[in-house]
CSV table of C-alpha atoms in Angstrom, one decimal:
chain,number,residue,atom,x,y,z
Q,110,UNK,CA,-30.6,18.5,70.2
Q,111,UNK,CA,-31.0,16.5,67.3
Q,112,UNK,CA,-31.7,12.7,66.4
Q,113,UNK,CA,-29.1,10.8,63.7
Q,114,UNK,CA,-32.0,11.1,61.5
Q,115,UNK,CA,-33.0,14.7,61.9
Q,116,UNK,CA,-29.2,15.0,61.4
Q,117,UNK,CA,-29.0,13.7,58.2
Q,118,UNK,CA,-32.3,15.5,56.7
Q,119,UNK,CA,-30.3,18.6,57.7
Q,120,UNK,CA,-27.1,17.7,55.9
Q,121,UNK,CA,-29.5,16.8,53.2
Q,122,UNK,CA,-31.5,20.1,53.0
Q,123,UNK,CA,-28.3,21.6,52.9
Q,124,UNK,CA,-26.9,19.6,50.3
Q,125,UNK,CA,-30.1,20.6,48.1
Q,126,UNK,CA,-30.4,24.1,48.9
Q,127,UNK,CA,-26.7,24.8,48.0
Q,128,UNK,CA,-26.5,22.6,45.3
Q,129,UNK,CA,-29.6,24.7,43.7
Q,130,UNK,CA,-27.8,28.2,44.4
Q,131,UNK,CA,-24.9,27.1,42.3
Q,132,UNK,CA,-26.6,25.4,39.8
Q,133,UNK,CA,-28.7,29.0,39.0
Q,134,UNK,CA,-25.2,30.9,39.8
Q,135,UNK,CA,-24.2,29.0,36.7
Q,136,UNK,CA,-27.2,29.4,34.9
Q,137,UNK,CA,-27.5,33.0,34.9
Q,138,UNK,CA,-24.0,33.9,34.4
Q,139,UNK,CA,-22.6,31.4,31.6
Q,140,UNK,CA,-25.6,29.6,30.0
Q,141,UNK,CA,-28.6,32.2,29.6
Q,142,UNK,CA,-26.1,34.7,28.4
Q,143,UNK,CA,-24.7,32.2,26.3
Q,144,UNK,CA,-27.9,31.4,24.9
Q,145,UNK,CA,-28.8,35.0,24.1
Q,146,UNK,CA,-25.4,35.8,22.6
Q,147,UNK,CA,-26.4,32.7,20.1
Q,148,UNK,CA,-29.6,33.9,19.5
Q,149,UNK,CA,-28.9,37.1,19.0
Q,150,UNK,CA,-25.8,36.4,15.9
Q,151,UNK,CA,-28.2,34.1,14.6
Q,152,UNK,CA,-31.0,36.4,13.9
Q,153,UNK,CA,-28.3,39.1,12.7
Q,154,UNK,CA,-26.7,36.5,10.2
Q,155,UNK,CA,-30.1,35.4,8.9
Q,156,UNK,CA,-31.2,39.2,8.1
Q,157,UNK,CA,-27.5,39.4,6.5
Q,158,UNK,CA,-28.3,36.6,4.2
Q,159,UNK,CA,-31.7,37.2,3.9
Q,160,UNK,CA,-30.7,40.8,2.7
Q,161,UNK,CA,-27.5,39.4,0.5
Q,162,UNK,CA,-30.3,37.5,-1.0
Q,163,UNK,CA,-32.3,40.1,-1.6
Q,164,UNK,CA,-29.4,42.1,-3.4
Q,165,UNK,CA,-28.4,39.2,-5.6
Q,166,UNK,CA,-31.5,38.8,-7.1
């Protein structure tokens, strides 16, 4: 059915292919969120000083 070397290019395809669906698994379910969450309390603590600023003045 298949040669050694067709053989191996499968296992490797497969290697690749399911290595890249867990790799954006992760990505989209720790780091982007993550990354937003950051984002996000960053801008909110910059208006908050921003605004302290503001008041202090």
């Amino acid at each position: 059915m298949f040669d050694f070397d067709q053989y191996l290019g499968f296992l490797a395809f497969l290697t690749i292919l399911t290595i890249g669906f867990w790799l954006m698994i992760f990505l989209l379910t720790f780091v982007i969120p993550y990354w937003i969450g950051g984002a996000i309390l960053e801008i909110l603590k910059e208006k908050r000083d921003a605004k302290k600023a503001k008041r202090n003045q």
